[in-house]
Amino acid sequence: MAQPAPNTPPRKTFDVCIVGSGAAGGMAAKVLTEGGLDVVMLEAGPLLNPGLHYTEHLWPYNLPHRGVGIGAGGYNSTASHEFDVANIVQDVPGEPYSNGPGSAFRWTRARLLGGRTNHWNCVTLRFSPHDMRTRSLSGYGEDWPVEYNDIAPYYDKVESLIGVYGSREGIPSAPDGVFLPPPAPRCSDLLVRKGAAKLKVPCIAGRAAIVTRAHNGRPPCHYCAQCTQGCRTASSFSSSQVLIPPALKTGRLQIIPMAMARQVLVARDGKAAGVSYIDKTTRTEQRVLAKVVWLGASACESARLLLNSRSTLFPNGLANSSGTVGRYLMESVATTVTGAFPELNRIPPHNHDGTGSVHVYIPWWKYDRRNDFQGGYHAEVFGGPGMPRARMFHQVGLEAQGYGAALKEKCRETYGTGVQLLGRGEMIPNPASYCEIDSNLLDQWGIPTLRFHLKWSDNEIKMAKDMRQSFEEILQAAGGKTNAAVPHPDFGHLSPGGVAHEVGTVRMGSDRQTSVLSGFCQAHDVKNLFVSDAGCFTTGPDKNPTLNILALTWRAAEYALDQARKGDL
Amino acid sequence: MKLERRTLLQLPLLAKKPKITSAPAKQDTLRTLCEFIVPGATEAGVPEFIELLSGENAEYKRQISGGLLWLDARCRDRYGKPFLGCSQTEQKELLDLIAFRENAQKDPTLSQATAFFAFLRDLTLDGYFTSRQGIAYLDFRGNSALSEFPGCPPIL
């Protein structure tokens, strides 16, 4: 039988080989190609075809399973829910991972050009100056090797490029940015705002990478609330639609899809020389050579790639003389509290969708007092009458029981009355939270897989408890009824990985004994190796990672361009 | 390569209704139950949705087909005929027994059937409220394209 032609890499040596095409890979490709470098990008999935991969604007009844999981996993399938953007899942077929005792980390991975930015719900928050210096200022965590002022110009540039809505507020824990006008609040947002105001808790316009007016050639948001299903108009940000097209336009970016990176190649002088990868189409090993290797494969994939790049020169894995590759794995502390507001069901039916992201949010507000935990959190506000979905009336069925017209009516009465506060909090870095190579398990490409050891510390549990209490107070002050039952002994923590904010596994730091990268995302041990995905984070502030990946990557790429011009790579 | 799963989103397949594969009597019992749980469920394609899910998932299949058999056996004990042969009053009498958890506390022989009915109720609610009819019943106004988002009507 005829074999498909292998994804044969060109025989030339590229200036840069980028692994991954999400926030980090896309931004690096844009800045480096526009700076004149020849770039090859390896993506472990196919090129994006929004018509095929996105599910925006489908109705549940357009789908045979009405949007729930397909196959033997049923409702609980994490491999493939019909409404998910294709190929962004926890269970990638043939690419397993494992957990150590007591660890329940769930790892969301994308195998698609643009990575997880294709289904991002776009919450866009800058780190605060305090977030980056917690060790010096508050005695916990670590100081970053860069300060807020170093990154601020790049936040400005990123926000101007991708378009972020928000409002200027002057709150120290939530630095203002370059903002497009925010959308009007939904009814559910107004209720939360009322409750927050009573308690003197700030509840401000949301901040999200969704363009509310035409911006850099992208049409404004059409308010369908489905960013996480992939935005066909590219009004919500994705790397595949916003960063990669301008990089391709330079004529200096070559993308190799279906290319699963296996190992960073190292020359005799100890410098990175390229990347070997498995071409998934032909199941053959291929190599691409480059003067600089740039990893943006996601925090844990990049750590995995470095740990799998062992050699006589680097017996512990590449760039790992400190032993910190894979260490300090962090995830957002997360809990959700729902309030029931029957009045939402009595307002005239109207289109309540809005953007797919927050219209209002509650930034961290307890920075001026002593708390019984360290670090901060914020709350994202969602709720009201959204698109009817499977599982929406599970609770009604459980409480109302019975059957017939009365049950049906009860569902209608309850529909749209729930308002959720989603907490996202800081996890303190600790060396006992890490990922490592599983000595027993290969994936279907013959690449050793990861084993996770993620466990919350006491601080995170206390923080989650505080989240629940304060969210209940806010919802109750707004007139809502909250369910007092704590759903979980950890105060309703999602199991780690549920937020997909994993960071810190290839961290930057000023001390090369305890960190992998410099503040420019450059490996201490290998100067022509860069890692700029969330693996490079020194700490895991409550702010959602993507904006911060984009800004750190832009800064690192400008630095790399400068070094390349000087001949220093 | 199984990575591409989106063939199911290609339009010709969208219109296709899942096929019912189980025995006709079982289908009719399932249909009757769904219609009891949410009036209008049959027209909204709920039985087909349930058949599809339980056809793929052994655990769901066991619960549904086991539950339907239990129902027939219990009806025979009580009324001397299978569920479908019973009068509507008899059918409701039986459902009233298994539609409430409290009954199982009083009569432990009902506990498995109560769990079955709760599961079927879940599936039926899901199937109905994700159907065109169910979404219209809820009066959901979104999933469209607006040029401006007007926010909340001036009522709150």
XYZ file of C-alpha atoms in Angstrom:
725
model
C 0.000 0.000 0.000
C 1.252 3.461 -0.812
C 2.563 5.315 2.209
C 1.900 9.026 2.585
C 4.949 11.102 1.794
C 6.862 11.877 4.968
C 6.834 15.400 6.302
C 10.426 15.709 5.149
C 12.116 18.732 6.620
C 14.194 20.862 4.286
C 17.898 20.087 4.387
C 18.821 23.642 5.279
C 19.675 24.950 8.726
C 17.025 27.373 9.959
C 17.765 30.356 12.165
C 15.194 29.176 14.719
C 13.183 26.016 15.313
C 10.070 26.684 17.397
C 8.285 23.777 19.080
C 4.603 24.580 19.574
C 2.255 27.106 18.011
C 0.186 28.478 20.914
C 0.658 31.754 22.757
C 4.423 31.288 23.112
C 5.179 29.658 19.759
C 2.918 31.992 17.795
C 4.294 35.136 19.395
C 7.906 33.995 19.004
C 7.255 33.179 15.339
C 5.733 36.589 14.691
C 8.464 38.637 16.348
C 11.362 36.535 15.040
C 10.174 36.358 11.416
C 9.321 40.044 11.376
C 12.814 40.607 12.709
C 14.198 38.894 9.611
C 14.917 35.360 10.870
C 14.103 32.139 9.043
C 11.860 30.067 11.294
C 10.562 26.520 11.220
C 7.699 25.592 13.563
C 6.828 22.077 14.704
C 3.181 21.475 15.601
C 2.060 18.101 16.952
C -1.388 18.378 15.339
C -2.897 19.479 12.037
C -3.139 22.972 10.600
C -6.250 24.796 11.779
C -9.390 24.497 9.730
C -12.059 26.448 11.652
C -14.869 24.894 9.614
C -13.754 21.462 10.731
C -12.251 22.095 14.156
C -14.452 24.810 15.650
C -17.990 24.233 16.925
C -19.137 27.837 17.322
C -22.832 28.464 16.585
C -23.858 24.836 16.502
C -26.972 23.957 18.466
C -26.863 20.892 20.711
C -29.440 19.217 18.441
C -27.085 19.617 15.491
C -24.920 17.011 17.204
C -25.955 13.360 17.610
C -24.801 13.294 21.239
C -26.250 16.769 21.916
C -22.805 17.963 22.912
C -21.952 15.384 25.584
C -19.037 12.979 25.510
C -18.775 10.526 22.678
C -18.271 6.821 23.198
C -17.650 4.580 26.142
C -16.764 7.412 28.514
C -20.299 8.753 28.149
C -20.966 12.031 29.935
C -17.667 11.843 31.736
C -15.570 11.332 28.663
C -12.697 13.773 28.638
C -11.480 12.539 25.290
C -14.082 14.171 23.179
C -17.032 16.300 23.990
C -18.767 17.310 20.821
C -18.657 21.012 21.681
C -14.905 21.082 22.337
C -12.560 22.537 19.796
C -11.128 19.441 18.119
C -7.938 17.913 19.467
C -7.839 19.869 22.749
C -8.393 17.195 25.354
C -7.064 15.584 28.491
C -6.980 12.094 27.028
C -5.003 12.321 23.816
C -5.312 8.917 22.131
C -2.034 7.041 22.454
C -0.400 9.804 24.498
C -0.941 8.844 28.137
C 0.483 10.298 31.347
C 0.402 9.097 34.912
C 0.137 10.400 38.462
C 2.149 9.503 41.528
C 0.465 8.463 44.789
C -1.972 11.094 46.056
C -1.728 13.200 42.913
C -4.696 13.684 40.588
C -3.361 16.099 38.017
C -5.317 16.283 34.778
C -3.373 17.470 31.792
C -5.135 19.306 28.988
C -3.199 19.200 25.747
C -3.765 20.625 22.307
C -2.795 18.925 19.092
C -3.827 21.677 16.698
C -2.172 24.759 15.191
C -2.652 27.570 17.708
C -2.739 25.180 20.639
C -5.005 25.932 23.548
C -5.476 29.560 22.460
C -8.084 28.124 20.056
C -10.461 27.541 22.957
C -9.284 30.226 25.333
C -11.984 32.100 27.187
C -9.729 35.117 26.979
C -9.447 36.462 30.554
C -6.483 38.812 30.208
C -4.850 40.007 33.429
C -1.443 41.553 34.008
C 0.714 40.417 36.892
C 1.055 43.140 39.495
C 4.427 44.510 40.658
C 3.842 42.622 43.918
C 3.122 39.345 42.097
C 6.676 39.367 40.743
C 8.433 40.185 44.018
C 6.534 38.232 46.681
C 9.726 36.969 48.357
C 11.144 40.465 49.007
C 7.865 42.189 49.725
C 5.874 39.544 51.612
C 8.273 36.725 52.474
C 6.722 33.896 50.448
C 7.263 32.386 47.012
C 10.095 33.719 44.873
C 11.186 36.923 43.202
C 11.157 36.864 39.439
C 14.374 37.870 37.660
C 12.306 40.534 35.916
C 10.122 43.202 37.434
C 6.788 44.607 36.433
C 8.423 47.643 34.865
C 10.499 45.412 32.579
C 7.395 43.753 31.197
C 4.962 46.681 31.270
C 5.979 47.984 27.797
C 5.369 44.486 26.403
C 1.968 44.257 28.063
C 1.167 47.532 26.284
C 2.360 46.145 22.956
C 0.537 42.834 23.318
C -2.731 44.481 24.349
C -2.498 46.948 21.456
C -1.854 44.121 19.023
C -4.438 41.553 20.116
C -7.137 43.891 21.450
C -8.237 43.633 25.078
C -11.328 45.167 26.611
C -11.366 46.548 30.129
C -11.539 49.694 32.230
C -8.876 51.759 33.949
C -9.323 51.519 37.705
C -6.035 52.199 39.478
C -6.225 49.080 41.673
C -2.713 48.033 42.837
C -3.363 44.279 42.537
C -4.707 44.662 38.984
C -2.572 47.012 36.878
C -4.476 48.775 34.112
C -3.671 48.118 30.479
C -4.368 49.422 27.003
C -8.088 48.748 26.742
C -10.888 48.662 24.196
C -14.323 49.568 25.606
C -15.811 46.779 27.742
C -19.198 45.269 26.881
C -22.283 46.298 28.885
C -22.910 44.144 31.971
C -25.329 41.228 31.759
C -28.183 41.024 34.261
C -26.258 38.454 36.290
C -23.293 40.836 36.375
C -25.446 43.646 37.752
C -26.621 41.424 40.602
C -23.072 40.503 41.605
C -22.014 44.121 41.331
C -24.813 45.093 43.725
C -23.716 42.498 46.277
C -20.066 43.434 45.979
C -20.838 47.135 46.404
C -22.656 46.443 49.687
C -19.512 44.771 51.008
C -17.175 47.383 49.501
C -15.600 44.742 47.278
C -14.504 46.081 43.888
C -16.367 44.550 40.949
C -15.029 46.133 37.794
C -15.316 45.689 34.043
C -13.930 42.381 32.889
C -10.668 42.192 30.980
C -10.611 39.907 27.993
C -8.801 39.502 24.670
C -11.956 39.936 22.595
C -12.254 42.907 20.266
C -15.363 44.988 20.943
C -14.706 47.071 17.843
C -12.920 46.341 14.567
C -9.265 45.954 15.431
C -6.209 45.259 13.253
C -8.311 43.734 10.489
C -10.508 41.634 12.788
C -14.262 42.277 12.972
C -15.772 43.092 16.356
C -17.274 40.454 18.617
C -20.751 39.283 17.616
C -21.671 38.295 21.189
C -22.432 34.600 20.946
C -20.558 33.697 24.175
C -18.786 30.792 22.512
C -15.088 31.760 22.491
C -14.251 28.394 23.994
C -15.734 26.660 20.954
C -13.398 28.544 18.613
C -14.227 31.937 17.119
C -14.769 31.750 13.372
C -14.466 35.541 13.010
C -11.261 35.661 15.084
C -12.841 38.367 17.227
C -11.558 36.503 20.242
C -7.817 36.004 20.252
C -6.097 32.875 19.091
C -2.494 32.422 18.086
C -3.568 30.557 14.959
C -5.660 33.473 13.694
C -3.842 36.509 15.076
C -0.135 35.704 15.386
C 0.659 33.023 12.827
C -0.876 34.758 9.766
C 1.443 37.813 10.006
C 4.406 35.488 10.584
C 3.485 33.517 7.449
C 3.118 36.775 5.540
C 6.821 37.485 5.991
C 7.574 34.415 3.883
C 10.052 33.323 6.548
C 7.902 30.876 8.526
C 7.612 27.239 7.593
C 5.145 25.162 9.632
C 5.545 21.404 9.862
C 2.239 19.969 11.150
C 1.767 16.513 12.686
C 5.308 16.766 14.046
C 5.707 15.465 17.612
C 8.985 16.743 19.027
C 10.997 13.981 20.679
C 14.331 15.484 21.608
C 16.371 18.657 21.316
C 19.519 17.835 19.380
C 22.763 19.003 20.924
C 26.059 19.634 19.129
C 29.461 18.723 20.545
C 29.963 22.254 21.790
C 26.908 21.851 24.044
C 24.690 24.128 22.016
C 21.265 23.172 20.724
C 21.470 22.133 17.078
C 17.885 21.339 16.130
C 15.015 19.061 17.047
C 14.236 15.466 16.233
C 10.547 14.703 15.862
C 8.153 11.950 14.913
C 6.176 12.645 11.778
C 2.788 11.341 12.944
C 1.576 10.809 9.391
C 4.257 8.298 8.441
C 5.434 7.308 11.944
C 9.005 8.085 10.944
C 11.652 10.025 12.806
C 12.769 13.265 11.165
C 15.210 15.983 12.104
C 15.253 19.689 11.568
C 18.389 21.745 12.149
C 18.449 25.264 13.553
C 20.824 27.748 15.120
C 18.374 28.487 17.931
C 15.772 26.200 19.522
C 12.667 27.829 21.007
C 10.268 25.795 23.145
C 6.639 26.842 23.451
C 5.174 23.385 23.748
C 3.287 24.163 27.027
C 4.789 24.100 30.512
C 4.818 20.345 30.967
C 5.526 19.340 27.353
C 8.566 21.623 27.336
C 9.796 20.126 30.610
C 9.210 16.658 29.170
C 11.176 17.494 26.045
C 14.134 18.802 28.069
C 14.096 15.804 30.419
C 13.964 13.491 27.400
C 16.934 15.299 25.812
C 19.561 13.458 27.842
C 23.112 13.136 26.550
C 26.596 12.559 27.912
C 26.950 16.332 28.123
C 23.593 16.711 29.860
C 22.941 13.499 31.817
C 19.994 14.980 33.790
C 18.299 16.328 30.724
C 19.043 19.414 28.709
C 19.541 22.720 30.551
C 18.945 20.923 33.839
C 22.192 21.366 35.790
C 20.043 22.938 38.529
C 17.761 19.886 38.699
C 14.743 22.175 38.549
C 13.322 21.123 35.161
C 9.887 19.686 35.940
C 9.935 21.048 39.507
C 7.641 23.722 40.998
C 4.612 22.652 39.025
C 1.769 24.989 39.901
C -1.907 25.277 38.966
C -4.524 27.906 39.825
C -6.295 27.374 43.128
C -9.872 27.120 41.963
C -13.293 26.899 43.481
C -16.760 27.834 42.234
C -19.704 29.099 44.262
C -23.138 29.352 42.672
C -25.923 31.614 43.864
C -29.560 31.122 42.899
C -31.404 34.280 41.841
C -35.051 33.526 40.963
C -35.494 37.147 39.778
C -33.315 36.343 36.757
C -36.114 34.110 35.539
C -38.689 36.870 35.842
C -37.009 39.464 33.660
C -38.223 39.587 30.059
C -36.509 36.925 27.930
C -33.648 38.514 26.022
C -30.283 37.623 24.534
C -28.088 37.352 27.609
C -25.056 35.799 25.888
C -22.539 38.633 25.572
C -18.919 37.731 24.936
C -17.562 34.327 25.839
C -15.670 35.874 28.721
C -16.230 37.972 31.826
C -18.128 41.253 31.502
C -17.315 42.057 35.120
C -14.831 40.545 37.525
C -13.619 40.944 41.082
C -9.889 41.630 41.292
C -7.948 40.648 44.411
C -9.036 43.093 47.075
C -7.605 41.875 50.388
C -4.028 42.959 49.638
C -4.194 45.642 52.318
C -4.829 43.338 55.275
C -3.516 40.265 57.013
C -5.085 37.022 55.783
C -4.566 33.532 57.174
C -2.990 32.484 53.897
C -0.505 34.017 51.496
C -1.132 35.145 47.956
C -4.275 36.444 46.323
C -7.187 35.407 44.166
C -9.773 36.931 41.876
C -13.315 35.985 40.918
C -14.709 35.636 37.426
C -18.450 36.179 37.079
C -20.605 33.998 34.842
C -24.235 32.921 34.835
C -27.758 33.669 33.722
C -29.743 32.122 30.878
C -27.084 30.650 28.610
C -27.340 28.121 25.819
C -29.234 25.096 27.209
C -26.821 22.238 27.676
C -26.817 18.651 28.842
C -26.408 18.376 32.649
C -27.993 21.806 33.147
C -31.017 20.348 34.967
C -29.276 17.569 36.830
C -29.723 19.354 40.148
C -33.376 20.189 39.450
C -34.101 16.539 38.750
C -32.312 15.547 41.928
C -34.253 17.995 44.081
C -37.679 18.044 42.431
C -37.728 14.291 41.641
C -40.996 12.978 40.179
C -41.863 13.384 36.527
C -44.282 15.017 34.144
C -45.504 18.542 33.487
C -44.599 19.741 36.991
C -40.980 18.645 36.578
C -40.782 20.247 33.163
C -42.132 23.505 34.527
C -39.715 23.396 37.456
C -36.852 23.246 34.946
C -38.169 26.314 33.156
C -38.481 28.168 36.464
C -34.917 27.331 37.420
C -33.397 27.955 34.017
C -30.936 30.826 33.967
C -31.153 31.608 37.677
C -27.672 30.444 38.605
C -24.808 32.918 38.934
C -21.294 31.603 39.421
C -18.243 33.135 40.990
C -15.211 31.255 39.734
C -12.201 31.698 41.995
C -8.701 31.681 40.559
C -5.924 31.875 43.118
C -2.182 31.854 43.536
C -0.383 28.619 44.312
C 2.920 28.965 46.146
C 5.814 27.187 44.405
C 7.055 24.121 46.260
C 9.657 21.579 45.145
C 7.459 18.616 46.122
C 5.047 19.533 43.348
C 6.587 18.372 40.104
C 6.503 16.222 37.013
C 9.117 13.683 35.960
C 9.677 11.108 33.270
C 7.674 7.947 33.936
C 10.173 5.121 33.729
C 7.551 2.599 32.563
C 5.440 4.345 30.001
C 6.070 5.272 26.375
C 3.505 7.028 24.213
C 2.555 5.671 20.815
C 5.383 7.690 19.253
C 7.960 5.929 21.398
C 8.518 8.988 23.572
C 8.783 8.564 27.372
C 5.780 10.122 29.101
C 5.259 12.278 32.189
C 4.308 11.318 35.698
C 2.779 14.068 37.833
C 3.084 14.767 41.526
C 0.861 17.708 42.319
C -0.464 18.279 45.784
C -1.982 21.349 47.358
C -0.281 22.685 50.443
C -2.093 23.955 53.497
C -1.891 27.483 52.115
C -3.929 26.602 49.042
C -6.588 24.854 51.122
C -6.898 27.879 53.395
C -7.144 30.145 50.381
C -9.903 28.040 48.850
C -11.783 28.174 52.139
C -11.532 31.942 52.176
C -12.695 32.089 48.545
C -15.803 30.090 49.354
C -16.656 32.204 52.367
C -16.191 35.524 50.646
C -17.986 34.418 47.476
C -20.932 33.209 49.531
C -21.036 36.565 51.324
C -21.007 38.453 48.028
C -23.733 36.323 46.459
C -25.853 36.513 49.585
C -25.408 40.282 49.795
C -26.686 40.361 46.213
C -29.811 38.510 47.335
C -28.829 35.082 46.088
C -29.207 31.763 47.826
C -26.044 29.713 48.065
C -25.711 26.062 48.816
C -24.000 25.845 52.183
C -22.792 22.293 51.650
C -19.087 22.162 50.944
C -18.799 19.853 47.959
C -15.306 18.659 48.809
C -13.034 18.529 51.866
C -10.643 20.841 49.999
C -13.400 23.455 49.865
C -14.468 22.660 46.377
C -11.111 22.694 44.682
C -11.346 21.523 41.168
C -9.018 18.628 40.840
C -5.653 20.039 39.824
C -5.375 20.590 36.113
C -9.049 21.430 35.803
C -8.263 25.070 35.111
C -5.418 24.219 32.714
C -3.212 26.945 34.194
C -0.179 24.752 34.800
C 2.993 26.808 35.125
C 6.501 26.850 36.590
C 8.188 23.648 35.385
C 11.067 25.370 33.534
C 11.281 28.399 35.698
C 13.284 31.565 35.267
C 15.378 32.979 38.081
C 18.458 35.024 38.811
C 20.194 32.107 40.552
C 21.280 29.421 38.061
C 21.506 26.891 40.913
C 17.760 27.047 41.464
C 16.349 27.946 38.075
C 16.550 26.958 34.418
C 16.126 30.229 32.538
C 17.154 33.857 32.653
C 14.590 36.643 32.661
C 14.792 36.563 28.871
C 13.625 32.922 28.812
C 17.155 31.868 27.824
C 18.524 28.646 29.321
C 21.345 29.303 31.803
C 23.179 26.210 30.522
C 22.526 26.506 26.779
C 22.526 30.006 25.423
C 20.792 29.250 22.113
C 17.853 27.536 23.853
C 14.753 29.473 24.912
C 11.575 28.365 26.701
C 8.801 30.955 26.802
C 5.585 29.068 27.547
C 4.145 29.098 31.075
C 6.895 26.691 32.111
C 9.101 29.779 32.456
C 6.962 31.303 35.234
C 8.789 31.754 38.545
C 5.561 31.866 40.515
C 1.895 31.180 39.799
C -0.047 34.376 40.537
C -3.853 34.314 40.372
C -3.718 36.000 36.968
C -4.491 33.793 33.997
C -1.264 32.872 32.207
C -1.830 33.700 28.536
C -1.271 37.477 28.480
C 1.847 36.946 30.563
C 3.192 34.277 28.211
C 2.620 36.628 25.287
C 4.426 39.562 26.942
C 7.366 37.506 28.235
C 7.743 35.878 24.819
C 7.703 39.170 22.936
C 10.382 40.539 25.239
C 12.498 37.385 24.975
C 12.169 37.320 21.185
C 13.356 40.929 20.889
C 16.301 40.032 23.071
C 17.054 36.982 20.921
C 16.914 39.106 17.761
C 19.346 41.528 19.321
C 21.698 38.729 20.383
C 21.457 37.128 16.937
C 22.406 40.427 15.292
C 25.437 40.643 17.560
C 26.321 37.050 16.711
C 25.966 36.032 20.362
C 23.776 32.989 19.957
C -4.685 8.550 12.681
C -7.630 9.051 15.013
C -6.798 12.624 15.927
C -9.317 14.077 13.489
C -12.726 13.345 14.905
C -14.598 16.135 13.236
C -16.089 14.101 10.450
C -19.191 14.073 12.579
C -19.503 17.808 12.151
C -19.667 17.628 8.421
C -23.116 18.699 7.454
C -24.564 15.622 5.746
C -24.055 13.706 8.962
C -25.570 16.389 11.120
C -29.066 15.774 9.900
C -28.841 12.041 10.410
C -30.787 10.776 13.395
C -29.216 8.086 15.517
C -30.733 4.708 14.762
C -32.665 2.722 17.325
C -31.282 -0.756 17.561
C -33.033 -2.402 20.476
C -36.089 -4.677 20.391
C -39.412 -3.000 19.495
C -41.073 -3.687 22.862
C -38.118 -2.181 24.672
C -38.234 0.850 22.404
C -41.898 1.357 23.141
C -41.366 1.059 26.883
C -38.512 3.555 26.723
C -40.616 5.944 24.653
C -43.502 5.704 27.069
C -41.240 6.366 30.040
C -39.572 9.365 28.398
C -42.942 10.825 27.550
C -44.079 10.345 31.156
C -40.969 12.115 32.440
C -41.148 15.095 30.077
C -44.265 15.479 27.954
C -43.000 16.123 24.436
C -39.820 14.076 24.865
C -40.609 11.615 22.084
C -41.158 14.277 19.482
C -37.912 15.919 20.619
C -35.948 12.761 19.780
C -35.110 11.876 23.379
C -35.448 8.066 23.024
C -32.993 8.105 20.107
C -30.544 10.182 22.151
C -30.758 7.711 25.040
C -30.368 4.726 22.726
C -27.268 6.280 21.187
C -25.584 6.960 24.522
C -26.430 3.608 26.042
C -25.460 1.839 22.823
C -21.919 3.150 23.239
C -21.558 2.773 26.965
C -21.890 -0.628 28.602
C -22.639 0.878 32.011
C -25.496 3.004 30.681
C -26.809 0.060 28.707
C -26.862 -2.146 31.786
C -28.761 0.479 33.770
C -31.347 1.129 31.087
C -32.051 -2.409 29.930
C -31.908 -3.772 33.479
C -34.321 -1.076 34.606
C -36.767 -1.816 31.804
C -36.754 -5.521 32.667
C -37.280 -4.757 36.344
C -40.258 -2.630 35.393
C -41.878 -5.397 33.351
C -41.258 -8.010 36.044
C -42.689 -5.784 38.760
C -45.749 -5.002 36.620
C -46.325 -8.715 36.061
C -46.102 -9.350 39.810
C -48.494 -6.545 40.566
C -50.879 -6.395 37.628
C -50.237 -9.624 35.767
C -49.026 -7.884 32.576
C -45.901 -6.120 31.335
C -45.602 -2.357 31.697
C -46.937 -1.609 28.243
C -49.973 -3.801 28.863
C -50.925 -1.879 31.992
C -53.466 0.892 32.077
C -52.171 4.417 32.389
C -53.368 4.517 35.980
C -51.397 1.356 36.767
C -48.335 2.688 34.975
C -48.474 5.930 36.958
C -48.995 4.025 40.178
C -45.761 2.160 39.549
C -43.821 5.220 38.474
C -44.992 7.061 41.587
C -43.245 4.334 43.552
C -39.870 4.678 41.855
C -39.775 8.401 41.099
C -39.057 9.403 44.718
C -36.112 8.477 46.920
C -38.265 8.463 50.071
C -40.163 5.408 48.803
C -36.944 3.430 48.627
C -36.219 4.322 52.230
C -39.542 2.825 53.247
C -39.270 -0.144 50.899
C -35.662 -1.172 50.209
C -36.742 -3.447 47.339
C -37.369 -0.254 45.374
C -33.903 1.222 45.768
C -32.312 -0.062 42.547
C -35.336 0.922 40.514
C -35.299 4.380 42.074
C -31.696 4.775 40.975
C -32.631 3.581 37.488
C -35.463 6.059 37.265
C -33.266 8.945 38.464
C -30.756 8.072 35.755
C -33.440 7.911 33.101
C -34.861 11.215 34.316
C -31.420 12.794 33.940
C -31.013 11.502 30.425
C -34.523 12.572 29.476
C -34.049 16.108 30.810
C -30.756 16.338 28.927
C -32.252 15.062 25.720
C -35.308 17.266 25.910
C -33.649 20.535 26.876
C -30.992 20.172 24.188
C -33.636 19.664 21.509
C -35.110 22.363 19.298
C -38.413 21.982 21.161
C -36.829 22.107 24.615
C -34.751 25.171 23.804
C -37.852 26.923 22.473
C -39.746 25.932 25.637
C -37.053 27.647 27.724
C -37.318 30.714 25.493
C -33.552 30.952 25.034
C -32.791 33.959 22.824
C -29.049 33.687 22.241
C -26.629 31.846 19.949
C -26.967 34.526 17.337
C -24.818 37.350 15.978
C -25.372 40.856 17.352
C -23.633 44.016 16.205
C -23.915 45.494 19.701
C -24.575 43.862 23.043
C -27.308 45.926 24.696
C -26.733 44.555 28.194
C -29.467 43.991 30.736
C -32.929 45.433 30.033
C -33.661 48.312 32.423
C -35.377 46.199 35.025
C -32.770 45.263 37.628
